[in-house]
PDB file of C-alpha atoms in Angstrom:
ATOM      1  CA  MET J   1      35.665  17.807 -94.988  1.00  0.00           C
ATOM      2  CA  GLY J   2      34.662  21.214 -94.201  1.00  0.00           C
ATOM      3  CA  LEU J   3      35.326  23.086 -90.994  1.00  0.00           C
ATOM      4  CA  ASN J   4      31.801  23.082 -89.770  1.00  0.00           C
ATOM      5  CA  ARG J   5      31.498  19.280 -90.329  1.00  0.00           C
ATOM      6  CA  ALA J   6      34.584  18.710 -88.224  1.00  0.00           C
ATOM      7  CA  LYS J   7      33.517  21.166 -85.593  1.00  0.00           C
ATOM      8  CA  ASP J   8      29.919  20.097 -85.411  1.00  0.00           C
ATOM      9  CA  GLY J   9      30.288  16.507 -86.321  1.00  0.00           C
ATOM     10  CA  LYS J  10      28.593  13.792 -84.459  1.00  0.00           C
ATOM     11  CA  LEU J  11      31.414  11.330 -84.366  1.00  0.00           C
ATOM     12  CA  LEU J  12      34.964  10.621 -83.234  1.00  0.00           C
ATOM     13  CA  TYR J  13      37.183   8.386 -85.222  1.00  0.00           C
ATOM     14  CA  HIS J  14      39.876   5.772 -84.332  1.00  0.00           C
ATOM     15  CA  LEU J  15      41.782   4.114 -87.256  1.00  0.00           C
ATOM     16  CA  THR J  16      42.956   0.659 -86.944  1.00  0.00           C
ATOM     17  CA  GLU J  17      43.839  -2.475 -88.991  1.00  0.00           C
ATOM     18  CA  LEU J  18      41.086  -4.976 -89.612  1.00  0.00           C
ATOM     19  CA  LYS J  19      43.230  -7.721 -88.151  1.00  0.00           C
ATOM     20  CA  ASN J  20      42.750  -6.026 -84.801  1.00  0.00           C
ATOM     21  CA  LEU J  21      39.036  -6.122 -84.892  1.00  0.00           C
ATOM     22  CA  GLN J  22      38.512  -9.436 -83.210  1.00  0.00           C
ATOM     23  CA  SER J  23      40.697  -8.693 -80.219  1.00  0.00           C
ATOM     24  CA  ILE J  24      38.947  -5.334 -79.864  1.00  0.00           C
ATOM     25  CA  LEU J  25      35.580  -7.115 -79.873  1.00  0.00           C
ATOM     26  CA  ASN J  26      36.786  -9.578 -77.340  1.00  0.00           C
ATOM     27  CA  GLY J  27      38.661  -7.156 -74.971  1.00  0.00           C
ATOM     28  CA  GLY J  28      37.617  -3.673 -75.940  1.00  0.00           C
ATOM     29  CA  LEU J  29      39.603  -0.790 -77.406  1.00  0.00           C
ATOM     30  CA  GLN J  30      42.766  -0.569 -75.259  1.00  0.00           C
ATOM     31  CA  PRO J  31      45.429   2.020 -74.971  1.00  0.00           C
ATOM     32  CA  ARG J  32      48.852   0.922 -76.317  1.00  0.00           C
ATOM     33  CA  ARG J  33      50.462   0.810 -72.784  1.00  0.00           C
ATOM     34  CA  GLN J  34      47.827  -1.815 -71.694  1.00  0.00           C
ATOM     35  CA  LEU J  35      48.183  -3.813 -74.938  1.00  0.00           C
ATOM     36  CA  GLU J  36      52.011  -3.870 -74.440  1.00  0.00           C
ATOM     37  CA  GLN J  37      51.749  -4.752 -70.716  1.00  0.00           C
ATOM     38  CA  SER J  38      49.333  -7.686 -71.479  1.00  0.00           C
ATOM     39  CA  ARG J  39      51.598  -8.778 -74.408  1.00  0.00           C
ATOM     40  CA  MET J  40      48.508  -8.588 -76.649  1.00  0.00           C
ATOM     41  CA  ASN J  41      49.360  -9.172 -80.279  1.00  0.00           C
ATOM     42  CA  PHE J  42      48.086  -6.276 -82.525  1.00  0.00           C
ATOM     43  CA  VAL J  43      48.953  -4.919 -85.964  1.00  0.00           C
ATOM     44  CA  ASP J  44      50.525  -1.574 -85.487  1.00  0.00           C
ATOM     45  CA  ILE J  45      49.773   1.132 -87.981  1.00  0.00           C
ATOM     46  CA  ALA J  46      51.184   4.136 -86.098  1.00  0.00           C
ATOM     47  CA  ASP J  47      54.336   5.919 -86.924  1.00  0.00           C
ATOM     48  CA  PRO J  48      57.105   4.686 -84.631  1.00  0.00           C
ATOM     49  CA  GLU J  49      58.324   8.218 -83.951  1.00  0.00           C
ATOM     50  CA  ILE J  50      54.949   9.361 -82.858  1.00  0.00           C
ATOM     51  CA  ILE J  51      54.629   6.179 -80.716  1.00  0.00           C
ATOM     52  CA  LEU J  52      57.891   7.025 -78.949  1.00  0.00           C
ATOM     53  CA  ARG J  53      56.823  10.577 -78.356  1.00  0.00           C
ATOM     54  CA  ARG J  54      53.347   9.635 -77.110  1.00  0.00           C
ATOM     55  CA  ARG J  55      55.080   7.154 -74.564  1.00  0.00           C
ATOM     56  CA  ASN J  56      57.609   9.842 -73.532  1.00  0.00           C
ATOM     57  CA  LEU J  57      54.639  12.288 -72.859  1.00  0.00           C
ATOM     58  CA  GLU J  58      52.796   9.517 -71.089  1.00  0.00           C
ATOM     59  CA  LEU J  59      49.908   9.619 -73.675  1.00  0.00           C
ATOM     60  CA  ASP J  60      50.144   5.876 -74.328  1.00  0.00           C
ATOM     61  CA  SER J  61      47.561   5.260 -71.704  1.00  0.00           C
ATOM     62  CA  PHE J  62      44.920   6.950 -73.776  1.00  0.00           C
ATOM     63  CA  VAL J  63      43.333   5.721 -76.927  1.00  0.00           C
ATOM     64  CA  PRO J  64      43.573   8.406 -79.567  1.00  0.00           C
ATOM     65  CA  PHE J  65      40.427   9.545 -81.448  1.00  0.00           C
ATOM     66  CA  HIS J  66      40.225  12.245 -84.145  1.00  0.00           C
ATOM     67  CA  PHE J  67      37.482  14.765 -84.902  1.00  0.00           C
ATOM     68  CA  HIS J  68      37.519  13.838 -88.470  1.00  0.00           C
ATOM     69  CA  PRO J  69      38.702  10.991 -90.735  1.00  0.00           C
ATOM     70  CA  TYR J  70      40.949  13.169 -92.759  1.00  0.00           C
ATOM     71  CA  SER J  71      43.646  14.070 -90.287  1.00  0.00           C
ATOM     72  CA  ALA J  72      47.383  14.164 -91.170  1.00  0.00           C
ATOM     73  CA  PHE J  73      47.780  10.873 -89.196  1.00  0.00           C
ATOM     74  CA  ASP J  74      44.946   9.206 -91.203  1.00  0.00           C
ATOM     75  CA  ALA J  75      46.377  10.370 -94.554  1.00  0.00           C
ATOM     76  CA  ALA J  76      49.819   9.157 -93.644  1.00  0.00           C
ATOM     77  CA  VAL J  77      48.566   5.761 -92.408  1.00  0.00           C
ATOM     78  CA  LYS J  78      46.441   5.236 -95.532  1.00  0.00           C
ATOM     79  CA  HIS J  79      49.326   6.245 -97.683  1.00  0.00           C
ATOM     80  CA  SER J  80      51.769   3.900 -95.966  1.00  0.00           C
ATOM     81  CA  HIS J  81      49.427   0.961 -95.633  1.00  0.00           C
ATOM     82  CA  VAL J  82      47.800   0.900 -99.092  1.00  0.00           C
ATOM     83  CA  ASN J  83      47.763  -3.001 -99.098  1.00  0.00           C
ATOM     84  CA  ASP J  84      46.229  -3.330 -95.642  1.00  0.00           C
ATOM     85  CA  THR J  85      42.557  -3.302 -94.815  1.00  0.00           C
ATOM     86  CA  LEU J  86      41.918  -0.343 -92.530  1.00  0.00           C
ATOM     87  CA  LEU J  87      38.715   0.469 -90.699  1.00  0.00           C
ATOM     88  CA  TYR J  88      37.370   3.280 -88.406  1.00  0.00           C
ATOM     89  CA  ILE J  89      35.956   2.658 -85.072  1.00  0.00           C
ATOM     90  CA  CYS J  90      33.531   5.520 -84.598  1.00  0.00           C
ATOM     91  CA  ILE J  91      31.822   6.661 -81.416  1.00  0.00           C
ATOM     92  CA  SER J  92      29.378   9.401 -80.918  1.00  0.00           C
ATOM     93  CA  ARG J  93      30.646  12.642 -79.402  1.00  0.00           C
ATOM     94  CA  LYS J  94      27.679  12.471 -77.054  1.00  0.00           C
ATOM     95  CA  PHE J  95      29.037   9.148 -75.663  1.00  0.00           C
ATOM     96  CA  ALA J  96      32.432  10.761 -75.283  1.00  0.00           C
ATOM     97  CA  GLN J  97      30.972  13.744 -73.513  1.00  0.00           C
ATOM     98  CA  GLU J  98      28.880  11.552 -71.117  1.00  0.00           C
ATOM     99  CA  HIS J  99      31.878   9.460 -70.316  1.00  0.00           C
ATOM    100  CA  ASP J 100      34.132  12.399 -69.756  1.00  0.00           C
ATOM    101  CA  PHE J 101      36.626  11.653 -72.517  1.00  0.00           C
ATOM    102  CA  LYS J 102      39.648  13.929 -72.320  1.00  0.00           C
ATOM    103  CA  ILE J 103      40.811  16.300 -75.027  1.00  0.00           C
ATOM    104  CA  LEU J 104      43.991  17.748 -76.188  1.00  0.00           C
ATOM    105  CA  PRO J 105      43.035  20.978 -78.090  1.00  0.00           C
ATOM    106  CA  LYS J 106      46.459  20.926 -79.914  1.00  0.00           C
ATOM    107  CA  HIS J 107      48.349  18.092 -81.325  1.00  0.00           C
ATOM    108  CA  PRO J 108      50.638  16.858 -78.464  1.00  0.00           C
ATOM    109  CA  LEU J 109      53.605  16.603 -80.820  1.00  0.00           C
ATOM    110  CA  ALA J 110      53.256  20.177 -81.862  1.00  0.00           C
ATOM    111  CA  GLU J 111      54.394  21.632 -78.524  1.00  0.00           C
ATOM    112  CA  GLU J 112      56.254  20.516 -75.420  1.00  0.00           C
ATOM    113  CA  ASN J 113      53.741  21.867 -72.939  1.00  0.00           C
ATOM    114  CA  PHE J 114      50.262  20.685 -73.494  1.00  0.00           C
ATOM    115  CA  THR J 115      47.135  20.345 -71.251  1.00  0.00           C
ATOM    116  CA  ILE J 116      44.649  17.458 -71.149  1.00  0.00           C
ATOM    117  CA  TYR J 117      41.217  18.900 -70.577  1.00  0.00           C
ATOM    118  CA  ASP J 118      37.858  17.429 -69.645  1.00  0.00           C
ATOM    119  CA  TYR J 119      35.645  16.949 -72.789  1.00  0.00           C
ATOM    120  CA  ASN J 120      33.630  20.138 -72.583  1.00  0.00           C
ATOM    121  CA  GLU J 121      36.460  22.497 -71.739  1.00  0.00           C
ATOM    122  CA  GLY J 122      38.854  20.887 -74.220  1.00  0.00           C
ATOM    123  CA  LEU J 123      36.270  21.110 -76.997  1.00  0.00           C
ATOM    124  CA  SER J 124      35.904  24.883 -76.317  1.00  0.00           C
ATOM    125  CA  LYS J 125      39.727  25.441 -76.661  1.00  0.00           C
ATOM    126  CA  ILE J 126      40.241  23.855 -80.103  1.00  0.00           C
ATOM    127  CA  ASP J 127      41.266  26.212 -82.698  1.00  0.00           C
ATOM    128  CA  TRP J 128      39.164  24.752 -85.494  1.00  0.00           C
ATOM    129  CA  ASP J 129      40.616  27.025 -88.204  1.00  0.00           C
ATOM    130  CA  THR J 130      44.091  25.863 -87.599  1.00  0.00           C
ATOM    131  CA  MET J 131      42.934  22.138 -87.317  1.00  0.00           C
ATOM    132  CA  MET J 132      41.479  22.277 -90.808  1.00  0.00           C
TER     133      MET J 132
END
């Protein structure tokens, strides 16, 4: 995927396992912390090390979305779950903007100090060349 398609794309992407779809349709897409607190059963496809780090950084109360479907996370999941049926839940960036989604302009695991920005400010701070 080219830089311009990632930067100027119309969608955000959340990768999950097909077996999670019914509970998502019933209860909505929920952050990990909420799923664990409600003891919701779900098929976990995320790397355990990343899960732990997100929990320690208190990012487990957010549902992660990516700007393109070819992130390092997506590639790793697709490689390690070759026998599973994966799907993307896609939302429009316009919806994310209108609902004040938050943005981390750098990967939270890449540095200790990170800032969560409101949608528009966060979007303007992304280093698209580095991302791609």
